[in-house]
Amino acid sequence: MSDRVVVAGAVYDQGRLLAARRSAPPELAGRWELPGGKLEPGESGEQALVRELREELGVETEPLERIPGEWPLGPGYVLQVWTARLVSGVPAPLQDHDELRWLGPGEGDEIDWLDQDRPAVAEAMRRLPAG
Ligand code: DCM
């Protein structure tokens, strides 16, 4: 059986990266992540990403590129990450999160990221577009 995929977005706007603090489940609550969720049958990674960011944050986004690599989550799940551009809307923590932050250059280490997100966050901060 192949692993199920969780997609997450390194969402950029005005030269900053969006971080979201999880409110659930209890073992992840309070830690920060790149927002996203599980791929559904028949979806591409990019389609799942756009859907999840719409559902969780109320924004429209455009995937830019996949960050190379794949990171194990719990048993049976792997994390894949895309960079994405904010197209419209102001992100709001509608589901799964209780706080959002925009991180500028050099601010990537200011928050307590989920361990599994850290390699992709480091790469996303390196790729931060100019504001
Ligand atoms: N997850 C993660 N890192 C992310 C996004 C999600 O570790 N950037 C994990 C948390 C959940 C699972 O993937 O265990 C599914 O995410 P969600 O609950 O947001 O659908």
PDB file of C-alpha atoms and ligand atoms in Angstrom:
ATOM      1  CA  MET A   1       0.000   0.000   0.000  1.00  0.00           C
ATOM      2  CA  SER A   2       1.349   3.405  -0.882  1.00  0.00           C
ATOM      3  CA  ASP A   3       1.215   6.190   1.656  1.00  0.00           C
ATOM      4  CA  ARG A   4      -1.638   8.664   1.612  1.00  0.00           C
ATOM      5  CA  VAL A   5      -0.625  12.219   0.778  1.00  0.00           C
ATOM      6  CA  VAL A   6      -1.159  15.344   2.855  1.00  0.00           C
ATOM      7  CA  VAL A   7      -0.550  18.524   0.866  1.00  0.00           C
ATOM      8  CA  ALA A   8       0.494  21.805   2.447  1.00  0.00           C
ATOM      9  CA  GLY A   9       1.052  25.279   1.067  1.00  0.00           C
ATOM     10  CA  ALA A  10       3.887  27.719   1.578  1.00  0.00           C
ATOM     11  CA  VAL A  11       1.656  30.702   0.771  1.00  0.00           C
ATOM     12  CA  TYR A  12       3.421  33.905  -0.154  1.00  0.00           C
ATOM     13  CA  ASP A  13       2.122  37.446  -0.231  1.00  0.00           C
ATOM     14  CA  GLN A  14       4.087  40.687  -0.246  1.00  0.00           C
ATOM     15  CA  GLY A  15       7.354  38.910   0.440  1.00  0.00           C
ATOM     16  CA  ARG A  16       6.104  37.036   3.482  1.00  0.00           C
ATOM     17  CA  LEU A  17       5.222  33.409   4.286  1.00  0.00           C
ATOM     18  CA  LEU A  18       1.931  32.417   5.929  1.00  0.00           C
ATOM     19  CA  ALA A  19       2.066  30.259   9.067  1.00  0.00           C
ATOM     20  CA  ALA A  20      -0.991  28.772  10.795  1.00  0.00           C
ATOM     21  CA  ARG A  21      -1.264  27.603  14.411  1.00  0.00           C
ATOM     22  CA  ARG A  22      -3.198  24.356  14.862  1.00  0.00           C
ATOM     23  CA  SER A  23      -6.070  24.185  17.313  1.00  0.00           C
ATOM     24  CA  ALA A  24      -6.587  20.407  16.972  1.00  0.00           C
ATOM     25  CA  PRO A  25      -5.987  17.552  17.563  1.00  0.00           C
ATOM     26  CA  PRO A  26      -4.683  18.016  21.131  1.00  0.00           C
ATOM     27  CA  GLU A  27      -1.264  16.517  20.371  1.00  0.00           C
ATOM     28  CA  LEU A  28      -0.678  19.077  17.593  1.00  0.00           C
ATOM     29  CA  ALA A  29      -2.533  22.069  19.065  1.00  0.00           C
ATOM     30  CA  GLY A  30      -0.373  25.125  19.611  1.00  0.00           C
ATOM     31  CA  ARG A  31       2.218  24.116  17.020  1.00  0.00           C
ATOM     32  CA  TRP A  32       2.548  25.973  13.730  1.00  0.00           C
ATOM     33  CA  GLU A  33       2.245  24.477  10.255  1.00  0.00           C
ATOM     34  CA  LEU A  34       2.029  25.197   6.594  1.00  0.00           C
ATOM     35  CA  PRO A  35      -1.755  24.894   6.120  1.00  0.00           C
ATOM     36  CA  GLY A  36      -3.189  22.057   4.042  1.00  0.00           C
ATOM     37  CA  GLY A  37      -4.816  18.668   4.363  1.00  0.00           C
ATOM     38  CA  LYS A  38      -5.441  15.268   2.884  1.00  0.00           C
ATOM     39  CA  LEU A  39      -5.590  14.580  -0.817  1.00  0.00           C
ATOM     40  CA  GLU A  40      -8.995  13.204  -1.826  1.00  0.00           C
ATOM     41  CA  PRO A  41      -9.455  10.465  -4.437  1.00  0.00           C
ATOM     42  CA  GLY A  42      -9.142  11.781  -7.977  1.00  0.00           C
ATOM     43  CA  GLU A  43      -7.496  15.062  -6.985  1.00  0.00           C
ATOM     44  CA  SER A  44      -4.090  16.275  -8.046  1.00  0.00           C
ATOM     45  CA  GLY A  45      -1.868  17.707  -5.349  1.00  0.00           C
ATOM     46  CA  GLU A  46      -2.414  21.207  -6.708  1.00  0.00           C
ATOM     47  CA  GLN A  47      -6.215  20.769  -6.734  1.00  0.00           C
ATOM     48  CA  ALA A  48      -6.198  19.483  -3.155  1.00  0.00           C
ATOM     49  CA  LEU A  49      -4.030  22.380  -2.055  1.00  0.00           C
ATOM     50  CA  VAL A  50      -6.299  25.021  -3.595  1.00  0.00           C
ATOM     51  CA  ARG A  51      -9.374  23.333  -2.050  1.00  0.00           C
ATOM     52  CA  GLU A  52      -7.839  22.982   1.417  1.00  0.00           C
ATOM     53  CA  LEU A  53      -6.625  26.585   1.537  1.00  0.00           C
ATOM     54  CA  ARG A  54     -10.089  27.761   0.430  1.00  0.00           C
ATOM     55  CA  GLU A  55     -11.810  25.645   3.120  1.00  0.00           C
ATOM     56  CA  GLU A  56      -9.408  26.363   5.973  1.00  0.00           C
ATOM     57  CA  LEU A  57      -8.533  29.998   5.307  1.00  0.00           C
ATOM     58  CA  GLY A  58     -11.145  31.371   2.892  1.00  0.00           C
ATOM     59  CA  VAL A  59      -8.602  32.430   0.279  1.00  0.00           C
ATOM     60  CA  GLU A  60      -7.912  31.734  -3.376  1.00  0.00           C
ATOM     61  CA  THR A  61      -4.372  30.665  -4.164  1.00  0.00           C
ATOM     62  CA  GLU A  62      -2.313  29.658  -7.168  1.00  0.00           C
ATOM     63  CA  PRO A  63       0.216  26.832  -6.695  1.00  0.00           C
ATOM     64  CA  LEU A  64       3.658  27.807  -7.985  1.00  0.00           C
ATOM     65  CA  GLU A  65       6.021  24.841  -7.579  1.00  0.00           C
ATOM     66  CA  ARG A  66       6.468  21.696  -5.560  1.00  0.00           C
ATOM     67  CA  ILE A  67       9.216  21.830  -2.957  1.00  0.00           C
ATOM     68  CA  PRO A  68      11.293  18.725  -3.688  1.00  0.00           C
ATOM     69  CA  GLY A  69      10.989  15.986  -1.103  1.00  0.00           C
ATOM     70  CA  GLU A  70       8.387  14.168   0.922  1.00  0.00           C
ATOM     71  CA  TRP A  71       8.224  13.955   4.719  1.00  0.00           C
ATOM     72  CA  PRO A  72       6.698  11.171   6.824  1.00  0.00           C
ATOM     73  CA  LEU A  73       3.794  12.110   9.103  1.00  0.00           C
ATOM     74  CA  GLY A  74       2.044   9.487  11.186  1.00  0.00           C
ATOM     75  CA  PRO A  75       1.862   5.901   9.945  1.00  0.00           C
ATOM     76  CA  GLY A  76       0.635   5.771   6.352  1.00  0.00           C
ATOM     77  CA  TYR A  77       0.858   9.492   5.570  1.00  0.00           C
ATOM     78  CA  VAL A  78       3.450  11.655   3.848  1.00  0.00           C
ATOM     79  CA  LEU A  79       3.634  15.435   3.540  1.00  0.00           C
ATOM     80  CA  GLN A  80       4.169  17.141   0.180  1.00  0.00           C
ATOM     81  CA  VAL A  81       4.546  20.920  -0.028  1.00  0.00           C
ATOM     82  CA  TRP A  82       3.943  23.463  -2.768  1.00  0.00           C
ATOM     83  CA  THR A  83       4.734  27.116  -2.812  1.00  0.00           C
ATOM     84  CA  ALA A  84       1.670  29.178  -3.694  1.00  0.00           C
ATOM     85  CA  ARG A  85       0.718  32.760  -4.345  1.00  0.00           C
ATOM     86  CA  LEU A  86      -2.174  34.449  -2.564  1.00  0.00           C
ATOM     87  CA  VAL A  87      -4.575  35.477  -5.337  1.00  0.00           C
ATOM     88  CA  SER A  88      -7.497  36.932  -3.369  1.00  0.00           C
ATOM     89  CA  GLY A  89      -8.993  37.143   0.085  1.00  0.00           C
ATOM     90  CA  VAL A  90      -7.579  37.760   3.533  1.00  0.00           C
ATOM     91  CA  PRO A  91      -6.691  34.496   5.304  1.00  0.00           C
ATOM     92  CA  ALA A  92      -8.782  33.759   8.379  1.00  0.00           C
ATOM     93  CA  PRO A  93      -8.556  30.734  10.719  1.00  0.00           C
ATOM     94  CA  LEU A  94     -11.888  29.162   9.686  1.00  0.00           C
ATOM     95  CA  GLN A  95     -11.029  25.518  10.551  1.00  0.00           C
ATOM     96  CA  ASP A  96      -8.254  23.695  12.406  1.00  0.00           C
ATOM     97  CA  HIS A  97      -6.343  26.892  13.322  1.00  0.00           C
ATOM     98  CA  ASP A  98      -6.628  29.604  15.951  1.00  0.00           C
ATOM     99  CA  GLU A  99      -3.956  32.063  14.809  1.00  0.00           C
ATOM    100  CA  LEU A 100      -2.177  33.084  11.632  1.00  0.00           C
ATOM    101  CA  ARG A 101       1.094  34.941  11.104  1.00  0.00           C
ATOM    102  CA  TRP A 102       2.940  36.367   8.146  1.00  0.00           C
ATOM    103  CA  LEU A 103       6.686  35.814   8.438  1.00  0.00           C
ATOM    104  CA  GLY A 104       9.171  38.063   6.687  1.00  0.00           C
ATOM    105  CA  PRO A 105      12.796  37.295   5.858  1.00  0.00           C
ATOM    106  CA  GLY A 106      14.659  36.042   8.923  1.00  0.00           C
ATOM    107  CA  GLU A 107      11.482  35.369  10.920  1.00  0.00           C
ATOM    108  CA  GLY A 108      11.147  31.668  10.052  1.00  0.00           C
ATOM    109  CA  ASP A 109      12.547  30.498  13.387  1.00  0.00           C
ATOM    110  CA  GLU A 110      10.346  32.683  15.586  1.00  0.00           C
ATOM    111  CA  ILE A 111       7.569  30.130  15.969  1.00  0.00           C
ATOM    112  CA  ASP A 112       7.265  26.507  17.090  1.00  0.00           C
ATOM    113  CA  TRP A 113       6.730  24.642  13.828  1.00  0.00           C
ATOM    114  CA  LEU A 114       5.585  21.025  13.731  1.00  0.00           C
ATOM    115  CA  ASP A 115       8.769  18.958  13.412  1.00  0.00           C
ATOM    116  CA  GLN A 116       7.637  17.385  10.146  1.00  0.00           C
ATOM    117  CA  ASP A 117       7.117  20.819   8.543  1.00  0.00           C
ATOM    118  CA  ARG A 118      10.562  22.207   9.368  1.00  0.00           C
ATOM    119  CA  PRO A 119      12.535  21.050   6.298  1.00  0.00           C
ATOM    120  CA  ALA A 120       9.887  22.437   3.930  1.00  0.00           C
ATOM    121  CA  VAL A 121       9.625  25.683   5.922  1.00  0.00           C
ATOM    122  CA  ALA A 122      13.388  26.185   5.661  1.00  0.00           C
ATOM    123  CA  GLU A 123      13.185  25.690   1.903  1.00  0.00           C
ATOM    124  CA  ALA A 124      10.132  27.961   1.624  1.00  0.00           C
ATOM    125  CA  MET A 125      11.921  30.747   3.524  1.00  0.00           C
ATOM    126  CA  ARG A 126      14.908  30.401   1.170  1.00  0.00           C
ATOM    127  CA  ARG A 127      12.537  30.843  -1.777  1.00  0.00           C
ATOM    128  CA  LEU A 128      10.668  33.827  -0.310  1.00  0.00           C
ATOM    129  CA  PRO A 129       9.959  36.162  -3.209  1.00  0.00           C
ATOM    130  CA  ALA A 130      10.805  39.832  -2.907  1.00  0.00           C
ATOM    131  CA  GLY A 131       7.943  41.862  -1.465  1.00  0.00           C
TER     132      GLY A 131
HETATM  133  N1  DCM B   1      -0.161  17.882   8.847  1.00  0.00           N
HETATM  134  C1  DCM B   1       1.158  18.183   9.129  1.00  0.00           C
HETATM  135  N2  DCM B   1       1.738  19.282   8.581  1.00  0.00           N
HETATM  136  C2  DCM B   1       1.029  20.074   7.758  1.00  0.00           C
HETATM  137  C3  DCM B   1      -0.324  19.803   7.456  1.00  0.00           C
HETATM  138  C4  DCM B   1      -0.893  18.678   8.020  1.00  0.00           C
HETATM  139  O1  DCM B   1       1.792  17.436   9.881  1.00  0.00           O
HETATM  140  N3  DCM B   1       1.619  21.139   7.239  1.00  0.00           N
HETATM  141  C5  DCM B   1      -0.778  16.679   9.447  1.00  0.00           C
HETATM  142  C6  DCM B   1      -1.711  16.989  10.568  1.00  0.00           C
HETATM  143  C7  DCM B   1      -2.754  15.914  10.473  1.00  0.00           C
HETATM  144  C8  DCM B   1      -2.759  15.500   9.011  1.00  0.00           C
HETATM  145  O2  DCM B   1      -1.551  16.013   8.450  1.00  0.00           O
HETATM  146  O3  DCM B   1      -2.338  14.811  11.247  1.00  0.00           O
HETATM  147  C9  DCM B   1      -3.959  15.981   8.229  1.00  0.00           C
HETATM  148  O4  DCM B   1      -4.069  17.388   8.314  1.00  0.00           O
HETATM  149  P1  DCM B   1      -5.498  18.098   8.513  1.00  0.00           P
HETATM  150  O5  DCM B   1      -5.994  17.674   9.866  1.00  0.00           O
HETATM  151  O6  DCM B   1      -5.172  19.562   8.444  1.00  0.00           O
HETATM  152  O7  DCM B   1      -6.352  17.628   7.393  1.00  0.00           O
END
